[in-house]
Coordinates of N, CA and C in Angstrom, one line a residue:
X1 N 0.8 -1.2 0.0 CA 0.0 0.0 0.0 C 0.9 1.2 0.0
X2 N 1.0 2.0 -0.9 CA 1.7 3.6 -1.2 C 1.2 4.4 -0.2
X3 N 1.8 5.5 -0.2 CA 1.7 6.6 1.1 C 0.5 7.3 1.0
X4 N -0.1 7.6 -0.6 CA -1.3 8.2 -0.5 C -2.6 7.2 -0.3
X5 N -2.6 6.0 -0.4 CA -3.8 5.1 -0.1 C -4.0 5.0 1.5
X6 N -2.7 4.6 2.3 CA -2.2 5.0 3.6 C -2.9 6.3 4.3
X7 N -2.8 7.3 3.7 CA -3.3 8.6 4.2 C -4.5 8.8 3.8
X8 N -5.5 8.0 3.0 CA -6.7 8.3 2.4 C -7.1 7.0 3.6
X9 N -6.5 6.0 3.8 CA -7.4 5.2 5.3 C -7.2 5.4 6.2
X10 N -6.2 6.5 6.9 CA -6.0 7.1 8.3 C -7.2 8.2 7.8
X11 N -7.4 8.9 7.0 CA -8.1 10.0 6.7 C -9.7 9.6 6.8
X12 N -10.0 8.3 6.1 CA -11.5 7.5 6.4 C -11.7 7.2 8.0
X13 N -10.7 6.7 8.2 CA -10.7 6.5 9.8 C -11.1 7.7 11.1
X14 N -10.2 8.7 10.5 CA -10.2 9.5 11.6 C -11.6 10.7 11.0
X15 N -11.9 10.8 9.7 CA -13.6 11.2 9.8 C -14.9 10.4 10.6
X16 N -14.1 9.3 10.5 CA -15.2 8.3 10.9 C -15.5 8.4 12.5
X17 N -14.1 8.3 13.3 CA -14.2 8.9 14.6 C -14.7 10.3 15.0
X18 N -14.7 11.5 14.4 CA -15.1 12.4 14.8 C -16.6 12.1 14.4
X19 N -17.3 11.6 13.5 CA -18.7 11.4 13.5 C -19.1 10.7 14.4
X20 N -18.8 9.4 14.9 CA -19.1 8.6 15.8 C -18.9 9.1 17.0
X21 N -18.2 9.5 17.4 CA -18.0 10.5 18.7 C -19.2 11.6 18.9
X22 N -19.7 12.7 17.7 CA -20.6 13.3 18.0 C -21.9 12.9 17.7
X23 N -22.0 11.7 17.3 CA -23.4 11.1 16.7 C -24.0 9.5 17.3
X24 N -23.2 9.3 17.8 CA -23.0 7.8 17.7 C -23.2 7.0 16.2
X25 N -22.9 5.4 16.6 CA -23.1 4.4 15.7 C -24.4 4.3 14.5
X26 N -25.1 4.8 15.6 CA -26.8 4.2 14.7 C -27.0 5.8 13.5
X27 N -26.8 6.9 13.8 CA -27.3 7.9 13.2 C -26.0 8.3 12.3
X28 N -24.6 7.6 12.4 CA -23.5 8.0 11.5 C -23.5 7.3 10.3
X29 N -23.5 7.1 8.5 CA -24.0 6.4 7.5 C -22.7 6.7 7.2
X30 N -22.4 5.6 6.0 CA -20.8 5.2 5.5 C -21.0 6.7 4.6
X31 N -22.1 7.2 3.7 CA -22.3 8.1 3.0 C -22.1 9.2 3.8
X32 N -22.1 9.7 5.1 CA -21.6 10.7 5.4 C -19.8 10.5 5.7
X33 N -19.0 9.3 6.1 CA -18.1 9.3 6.7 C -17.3 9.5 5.4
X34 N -17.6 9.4 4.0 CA -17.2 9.3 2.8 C -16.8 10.9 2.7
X35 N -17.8 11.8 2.9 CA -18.1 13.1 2.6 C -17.2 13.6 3.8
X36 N -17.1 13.4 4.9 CA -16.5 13.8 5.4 C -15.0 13.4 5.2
X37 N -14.3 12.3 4.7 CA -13.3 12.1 4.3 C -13.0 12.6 3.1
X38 N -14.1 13.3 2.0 CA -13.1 13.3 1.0 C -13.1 12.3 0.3
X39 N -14.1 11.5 -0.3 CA -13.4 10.2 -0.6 C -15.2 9.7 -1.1
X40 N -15.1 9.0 -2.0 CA -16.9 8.2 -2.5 C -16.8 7.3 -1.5
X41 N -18.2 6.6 -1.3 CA -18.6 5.9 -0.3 C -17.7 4.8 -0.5
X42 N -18.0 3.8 -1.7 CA -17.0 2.7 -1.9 C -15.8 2.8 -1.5
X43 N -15.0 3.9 -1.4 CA -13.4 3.8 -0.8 C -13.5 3.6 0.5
X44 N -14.8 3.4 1.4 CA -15.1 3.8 2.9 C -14.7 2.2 2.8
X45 N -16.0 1.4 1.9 CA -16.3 -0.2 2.2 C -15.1 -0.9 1.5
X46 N -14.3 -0.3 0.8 CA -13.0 -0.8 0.1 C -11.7 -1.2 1.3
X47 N -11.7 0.1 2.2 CA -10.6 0.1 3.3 C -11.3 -0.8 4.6
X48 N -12.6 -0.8 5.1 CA -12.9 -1.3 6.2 C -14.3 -2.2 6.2
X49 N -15.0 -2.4 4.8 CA -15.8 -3.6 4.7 C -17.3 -2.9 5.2
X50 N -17.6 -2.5 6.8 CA -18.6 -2.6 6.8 C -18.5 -1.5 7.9
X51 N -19.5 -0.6 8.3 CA -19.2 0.2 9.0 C -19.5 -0.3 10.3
X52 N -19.8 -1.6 10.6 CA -19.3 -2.4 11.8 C -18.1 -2.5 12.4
X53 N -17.3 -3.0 10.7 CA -16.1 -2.9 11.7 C -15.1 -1.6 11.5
X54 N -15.5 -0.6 11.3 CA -14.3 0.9 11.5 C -15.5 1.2 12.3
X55 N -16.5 0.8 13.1 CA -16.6 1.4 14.5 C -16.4 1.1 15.7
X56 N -16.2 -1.0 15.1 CA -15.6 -1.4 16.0 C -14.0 -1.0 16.2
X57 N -13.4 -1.1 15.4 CA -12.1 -0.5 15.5 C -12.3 0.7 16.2
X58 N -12.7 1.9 15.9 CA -12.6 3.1 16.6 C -12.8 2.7 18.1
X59 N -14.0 2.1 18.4 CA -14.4 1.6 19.9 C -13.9 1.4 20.4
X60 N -12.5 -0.1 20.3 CA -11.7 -0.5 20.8 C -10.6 0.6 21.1
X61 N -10.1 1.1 20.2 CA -9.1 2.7 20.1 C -9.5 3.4 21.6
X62 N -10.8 3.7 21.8 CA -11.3 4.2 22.3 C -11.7 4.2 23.9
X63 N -11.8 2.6 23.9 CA -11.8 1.9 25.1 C -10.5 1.9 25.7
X64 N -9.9 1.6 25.0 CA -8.3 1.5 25.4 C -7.5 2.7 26.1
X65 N -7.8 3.6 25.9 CA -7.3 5.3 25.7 C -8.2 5.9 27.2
X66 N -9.8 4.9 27.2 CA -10.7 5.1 28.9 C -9.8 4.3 29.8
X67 N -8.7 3.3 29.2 CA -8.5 2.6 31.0 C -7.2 2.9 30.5
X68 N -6.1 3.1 29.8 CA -4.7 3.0 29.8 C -4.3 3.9 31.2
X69 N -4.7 4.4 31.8 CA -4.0 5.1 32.8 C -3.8 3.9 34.2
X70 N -4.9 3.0 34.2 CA -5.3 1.7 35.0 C -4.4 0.7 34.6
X71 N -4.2 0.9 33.5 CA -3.1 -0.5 32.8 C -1.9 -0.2 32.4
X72 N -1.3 1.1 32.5 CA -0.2 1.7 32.8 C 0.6 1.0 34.1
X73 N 2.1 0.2 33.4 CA 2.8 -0.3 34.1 C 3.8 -0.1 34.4
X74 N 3.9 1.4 34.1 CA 5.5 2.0 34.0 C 5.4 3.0 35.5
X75 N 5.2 2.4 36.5 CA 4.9 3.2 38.4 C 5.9 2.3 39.0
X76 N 6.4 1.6 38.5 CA 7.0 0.5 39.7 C 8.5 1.1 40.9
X77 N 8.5 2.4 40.5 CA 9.5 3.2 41.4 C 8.5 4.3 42.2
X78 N 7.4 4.3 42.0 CA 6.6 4.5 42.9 C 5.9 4.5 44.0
X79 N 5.9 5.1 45.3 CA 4.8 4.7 46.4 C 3.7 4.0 45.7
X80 N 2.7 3.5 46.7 CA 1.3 3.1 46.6 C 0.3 4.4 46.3
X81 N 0.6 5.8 46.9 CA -0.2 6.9 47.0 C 0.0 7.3 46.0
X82 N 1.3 7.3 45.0 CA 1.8 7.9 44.2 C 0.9 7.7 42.9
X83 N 1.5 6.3 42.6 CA 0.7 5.2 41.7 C -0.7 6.2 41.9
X84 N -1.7 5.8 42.8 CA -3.0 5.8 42.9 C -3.5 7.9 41.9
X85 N -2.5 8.1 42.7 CA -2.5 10.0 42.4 C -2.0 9.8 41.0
X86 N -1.2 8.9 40.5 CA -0.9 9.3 39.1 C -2.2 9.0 38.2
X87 N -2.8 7.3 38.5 CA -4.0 7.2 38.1 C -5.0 8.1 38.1
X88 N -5.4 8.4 38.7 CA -6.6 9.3 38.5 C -6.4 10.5 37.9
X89 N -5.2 11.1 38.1 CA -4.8 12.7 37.4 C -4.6 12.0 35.8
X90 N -4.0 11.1 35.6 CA -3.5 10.6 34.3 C -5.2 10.4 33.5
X91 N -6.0 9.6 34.3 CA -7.3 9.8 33.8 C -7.9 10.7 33.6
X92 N -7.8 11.7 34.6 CA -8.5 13.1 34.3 C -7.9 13.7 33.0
X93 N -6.9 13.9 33.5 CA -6.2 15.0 32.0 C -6.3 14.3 30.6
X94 N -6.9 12.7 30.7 CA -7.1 12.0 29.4 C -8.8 13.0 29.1
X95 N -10.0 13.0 30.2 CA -10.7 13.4 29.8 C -11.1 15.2 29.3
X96 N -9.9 15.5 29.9 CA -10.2 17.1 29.4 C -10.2 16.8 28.1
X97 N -8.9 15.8 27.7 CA -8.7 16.1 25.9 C -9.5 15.4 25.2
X98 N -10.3 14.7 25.7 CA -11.2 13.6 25.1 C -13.0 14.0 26.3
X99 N -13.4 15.2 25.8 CA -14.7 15.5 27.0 C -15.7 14.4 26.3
X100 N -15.8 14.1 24.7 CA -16.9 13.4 24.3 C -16.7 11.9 24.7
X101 N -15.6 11.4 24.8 CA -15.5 10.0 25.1 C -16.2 9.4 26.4
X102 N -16.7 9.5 27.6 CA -17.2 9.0 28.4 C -18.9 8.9 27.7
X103 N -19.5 10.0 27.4 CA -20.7 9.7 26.7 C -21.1 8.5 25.6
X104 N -19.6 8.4 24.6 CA -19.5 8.3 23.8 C -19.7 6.5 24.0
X105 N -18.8 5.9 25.2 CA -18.5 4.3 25.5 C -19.8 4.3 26.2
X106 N -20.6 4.7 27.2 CA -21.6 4.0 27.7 C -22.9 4.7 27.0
X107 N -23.0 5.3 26.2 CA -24.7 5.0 25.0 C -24.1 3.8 24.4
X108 N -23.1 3.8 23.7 CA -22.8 2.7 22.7 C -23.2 1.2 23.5
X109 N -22.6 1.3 24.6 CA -23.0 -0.1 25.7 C -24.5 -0.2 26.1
X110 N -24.9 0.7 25.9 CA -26.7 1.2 26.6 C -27.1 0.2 25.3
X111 N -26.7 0.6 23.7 CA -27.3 0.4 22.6 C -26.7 -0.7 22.0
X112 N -25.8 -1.2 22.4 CA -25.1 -3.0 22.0 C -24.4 -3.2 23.2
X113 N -25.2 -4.4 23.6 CA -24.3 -5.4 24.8 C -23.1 -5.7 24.2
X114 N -22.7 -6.0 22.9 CA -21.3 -6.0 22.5 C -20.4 -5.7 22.8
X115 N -20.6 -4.2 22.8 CA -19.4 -3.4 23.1 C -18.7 -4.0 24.4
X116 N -19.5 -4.4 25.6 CA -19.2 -4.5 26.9 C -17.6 -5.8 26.6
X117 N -17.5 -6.6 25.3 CA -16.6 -6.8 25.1 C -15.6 -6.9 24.8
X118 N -15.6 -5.6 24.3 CA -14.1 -4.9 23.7 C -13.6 -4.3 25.1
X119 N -14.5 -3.6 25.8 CA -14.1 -3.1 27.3 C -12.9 -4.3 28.0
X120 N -13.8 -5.6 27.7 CA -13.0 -6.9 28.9 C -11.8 -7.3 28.1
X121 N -12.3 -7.2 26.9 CA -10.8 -7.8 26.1 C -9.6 -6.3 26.4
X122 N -10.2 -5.3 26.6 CA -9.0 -4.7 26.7 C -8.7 -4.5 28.3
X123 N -9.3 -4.7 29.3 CA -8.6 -5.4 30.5 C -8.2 -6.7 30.5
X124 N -8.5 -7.7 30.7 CA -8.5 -9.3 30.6 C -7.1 -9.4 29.2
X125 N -7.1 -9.3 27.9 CA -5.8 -9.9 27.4 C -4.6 -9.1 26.5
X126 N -5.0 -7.8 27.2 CA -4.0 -6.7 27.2 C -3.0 -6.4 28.3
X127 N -3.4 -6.4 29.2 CA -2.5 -6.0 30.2 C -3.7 -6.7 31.5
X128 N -3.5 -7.4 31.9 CA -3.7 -9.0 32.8 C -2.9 -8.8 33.5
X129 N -1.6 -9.0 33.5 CA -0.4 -8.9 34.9 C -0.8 -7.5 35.0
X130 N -0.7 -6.6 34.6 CA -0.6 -4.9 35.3 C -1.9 -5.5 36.3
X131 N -2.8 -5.5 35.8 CA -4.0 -5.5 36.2 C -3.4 -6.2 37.7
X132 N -3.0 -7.4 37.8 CA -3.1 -8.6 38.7 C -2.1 -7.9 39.7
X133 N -1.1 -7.4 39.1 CA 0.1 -6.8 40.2 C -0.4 -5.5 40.8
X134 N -1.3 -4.8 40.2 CA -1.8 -3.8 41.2 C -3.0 -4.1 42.4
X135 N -3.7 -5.0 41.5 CA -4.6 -5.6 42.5 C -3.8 -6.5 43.9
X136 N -2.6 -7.1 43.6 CA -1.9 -7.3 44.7 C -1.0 -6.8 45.4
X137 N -0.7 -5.3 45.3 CA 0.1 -4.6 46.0 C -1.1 -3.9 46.8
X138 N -2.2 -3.7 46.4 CA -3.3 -2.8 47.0 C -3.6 -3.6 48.0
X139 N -4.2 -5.0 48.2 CA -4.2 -6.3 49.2 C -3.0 -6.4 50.0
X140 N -1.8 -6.1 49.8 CA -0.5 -5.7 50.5 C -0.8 -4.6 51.3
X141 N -1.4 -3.6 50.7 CA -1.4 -2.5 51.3 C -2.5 -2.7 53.0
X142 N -3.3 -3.3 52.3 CA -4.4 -3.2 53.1 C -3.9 -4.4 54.4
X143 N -3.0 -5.3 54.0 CA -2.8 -6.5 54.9 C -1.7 -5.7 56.0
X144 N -1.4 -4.3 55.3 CA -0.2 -3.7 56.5 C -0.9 -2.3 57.2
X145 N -2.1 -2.5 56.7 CA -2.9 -1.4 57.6 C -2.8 -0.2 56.9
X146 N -2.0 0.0 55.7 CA -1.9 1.3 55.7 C -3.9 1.9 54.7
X147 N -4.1 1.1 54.2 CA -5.2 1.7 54.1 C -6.6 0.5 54.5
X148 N -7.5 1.1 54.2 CA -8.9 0.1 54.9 C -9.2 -0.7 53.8
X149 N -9.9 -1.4 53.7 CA -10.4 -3.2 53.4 C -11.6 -2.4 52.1
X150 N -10.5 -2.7 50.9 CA -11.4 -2.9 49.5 C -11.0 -3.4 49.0
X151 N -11.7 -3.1 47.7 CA -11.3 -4.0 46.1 C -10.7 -3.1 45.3
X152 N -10.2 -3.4 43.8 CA -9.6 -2.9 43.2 C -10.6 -1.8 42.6
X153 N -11.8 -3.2 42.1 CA -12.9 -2.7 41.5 C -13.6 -1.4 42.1
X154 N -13.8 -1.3 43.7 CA -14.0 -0.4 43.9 C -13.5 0.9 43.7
X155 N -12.0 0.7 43.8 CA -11.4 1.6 43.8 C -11.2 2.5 42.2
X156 N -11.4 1.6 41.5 CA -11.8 1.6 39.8 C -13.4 2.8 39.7
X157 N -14.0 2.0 40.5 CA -15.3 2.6 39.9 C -15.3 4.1 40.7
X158 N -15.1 4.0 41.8 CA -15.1 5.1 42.5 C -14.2 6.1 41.9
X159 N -13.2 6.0 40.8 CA -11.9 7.1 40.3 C -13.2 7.3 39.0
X160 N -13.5 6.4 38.1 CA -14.1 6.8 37.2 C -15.0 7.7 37.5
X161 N -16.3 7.4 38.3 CA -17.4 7.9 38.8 C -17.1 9.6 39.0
X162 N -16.2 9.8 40.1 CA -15.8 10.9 39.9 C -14.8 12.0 38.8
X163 N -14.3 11.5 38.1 CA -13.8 11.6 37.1 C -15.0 11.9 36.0
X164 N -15.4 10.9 35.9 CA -16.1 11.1 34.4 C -17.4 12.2 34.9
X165 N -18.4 12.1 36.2 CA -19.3 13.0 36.0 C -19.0 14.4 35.7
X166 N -18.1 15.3 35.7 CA -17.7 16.6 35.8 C -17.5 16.5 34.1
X167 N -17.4 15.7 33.6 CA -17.3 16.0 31.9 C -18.5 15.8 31.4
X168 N -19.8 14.9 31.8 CA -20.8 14.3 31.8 C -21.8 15.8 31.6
X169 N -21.5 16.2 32.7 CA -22.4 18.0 33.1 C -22.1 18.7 33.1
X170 N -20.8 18.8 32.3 CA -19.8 19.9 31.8 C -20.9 20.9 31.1
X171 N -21.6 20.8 30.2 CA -22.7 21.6 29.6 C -23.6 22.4 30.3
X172 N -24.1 21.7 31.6 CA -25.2 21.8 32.6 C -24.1 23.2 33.3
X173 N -22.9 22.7 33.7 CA -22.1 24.2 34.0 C -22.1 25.5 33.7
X174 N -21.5 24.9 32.3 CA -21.2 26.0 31.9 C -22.3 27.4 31.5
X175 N -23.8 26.5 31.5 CA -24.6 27.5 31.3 C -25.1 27.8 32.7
X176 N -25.1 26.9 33.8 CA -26.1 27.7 34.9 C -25.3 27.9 35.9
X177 N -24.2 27.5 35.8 CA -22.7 28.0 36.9 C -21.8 28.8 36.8
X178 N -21.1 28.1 35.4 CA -19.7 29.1 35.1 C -20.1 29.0 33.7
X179 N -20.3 30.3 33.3 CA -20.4 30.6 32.2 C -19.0 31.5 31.3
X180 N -18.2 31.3 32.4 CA -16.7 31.9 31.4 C -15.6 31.0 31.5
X181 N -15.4 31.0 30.3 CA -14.4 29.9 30.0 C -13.0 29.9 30.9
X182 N -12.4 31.1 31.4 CA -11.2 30.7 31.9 C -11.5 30.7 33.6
X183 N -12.8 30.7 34.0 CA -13.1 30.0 35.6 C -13.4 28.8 35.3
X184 N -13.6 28.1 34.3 CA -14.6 27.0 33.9 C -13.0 25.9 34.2
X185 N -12.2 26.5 33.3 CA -11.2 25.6 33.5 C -10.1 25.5 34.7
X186 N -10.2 26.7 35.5 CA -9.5 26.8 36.9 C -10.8 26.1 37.6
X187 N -11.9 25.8 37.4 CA -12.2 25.1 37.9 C -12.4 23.6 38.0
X188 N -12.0 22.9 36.4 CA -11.4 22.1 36.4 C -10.6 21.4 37.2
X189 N -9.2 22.3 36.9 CA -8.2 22.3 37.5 C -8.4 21.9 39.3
X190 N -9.0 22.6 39.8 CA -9.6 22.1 40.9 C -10.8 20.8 41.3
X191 N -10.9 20.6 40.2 CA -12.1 19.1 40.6 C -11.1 18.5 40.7
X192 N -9.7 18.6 39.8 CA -9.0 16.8 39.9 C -8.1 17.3 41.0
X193 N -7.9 18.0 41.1 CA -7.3 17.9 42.9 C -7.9 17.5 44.0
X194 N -9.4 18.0 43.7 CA -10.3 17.6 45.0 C -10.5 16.0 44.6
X195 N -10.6 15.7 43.3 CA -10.8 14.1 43.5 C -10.2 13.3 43.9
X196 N -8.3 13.5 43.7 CA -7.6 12.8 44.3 C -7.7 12.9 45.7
X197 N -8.1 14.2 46.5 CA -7.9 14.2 47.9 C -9.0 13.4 48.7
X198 N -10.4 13.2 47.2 CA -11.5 12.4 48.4 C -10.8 11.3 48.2
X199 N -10.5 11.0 47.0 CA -10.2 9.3 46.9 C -9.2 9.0 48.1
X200 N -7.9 9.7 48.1 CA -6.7 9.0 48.4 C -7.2 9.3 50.9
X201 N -8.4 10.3 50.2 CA -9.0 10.3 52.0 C -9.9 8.9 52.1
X202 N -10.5 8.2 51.4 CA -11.4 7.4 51.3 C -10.8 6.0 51.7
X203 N -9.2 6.1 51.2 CA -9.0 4.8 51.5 C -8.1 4.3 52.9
X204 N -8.6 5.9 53.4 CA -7.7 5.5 54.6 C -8.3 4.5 55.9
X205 N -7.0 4.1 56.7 CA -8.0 3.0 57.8 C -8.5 3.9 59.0

């Protein structure tokens, strides 16, 4: 494949994601992803077959990019607190640059049980040991007292939870709270401080 066919299916690709991102799956048609590439519909079904699978592909991209800060294995000169504060700030600052992606993975899950697969394949046979070595240093932790008696999962859902709602109502803000953009983002800047301080307060014993 030559550099311009190359750049005409990164270029199908990455129209295809910004539609799917503002539209979802069901209201985005290969005839628009075409128009927006630049390109007739057939070069859409020529590079990726069926627009099942360049949304599955984008999905998975997508999914991957919501947990890589969780499956990030490069902490191991780290405290426990450290690790935990890198996670969640590493998550956060994924969502400022990515505000449509949390909406984006759970309608698509609301609208195909499927999806919930690409989610497990990308914990479960991507990064399995990260996964298993943090879940057992956290069980270390807890077996030396330094923090109280949970799960990993917990600790997962409670970083997301807080994390993702403030981009979730980010809209609902900006019109009936902060309606100027440079408090909007100092106040940002302050949710993910405050979230690490509930979290890393939450798990104490």
């Amino acid at each position: 494949m030559n550099g311009s066919n190359q750049n005409l299916e990164l270029e199908i690709l990455n129209a295809a994601e910004r539609l799917f991102l503002r539209k979802g799956f069901s209201l985005t048609s290969t005839t628009e992803i075409a128009k927006e590439a630049g390109c007739n519909q057939a070069l859409v079904h020529y590079y990726y077959r069926t627009k099942e699978k360049l949304f599955t592909r984008i999905y998975e991209k997508n999914a991957l990019l919501f947990l890589k800060d969780l499956l990030d294995g490069n902490r191991q000169s780290l405290t426990f607190e450290e690790k935990i504060r890198e996670i969640i700030e590493g998550h956060f600052n994924m969502l400022i640059k990515n505000p449509q992606l949390p909406l984006f993975l759970f309608n698509e899950l609301i609208m195909n049980e499927k999806r919930l697969e690409i989610l497990r394949e990308n914990l479960d046979e991507n990064h399995p040991e990260v996964y298993r070595k943090f879940e057992n240093e956290l069980n270390r932790e807890i077996e030396k007292g330094n923090i109280r008696q949970t799960t990993l999962l917990d600790l997962i859902l409670t970083t997301f939870s807080l994390n993702v709602m403030l981009f979730i109502i980010s809209p609902i803000l900006k019109k009936a709270f902060i309606n100027d953009e440079t408090r909007y983002r100092e106040f940002v800047d302050h949710r993910r401080e405050e979230n690490v301080r509930i979290i890393l307060l939450s798990l104490k014993p």
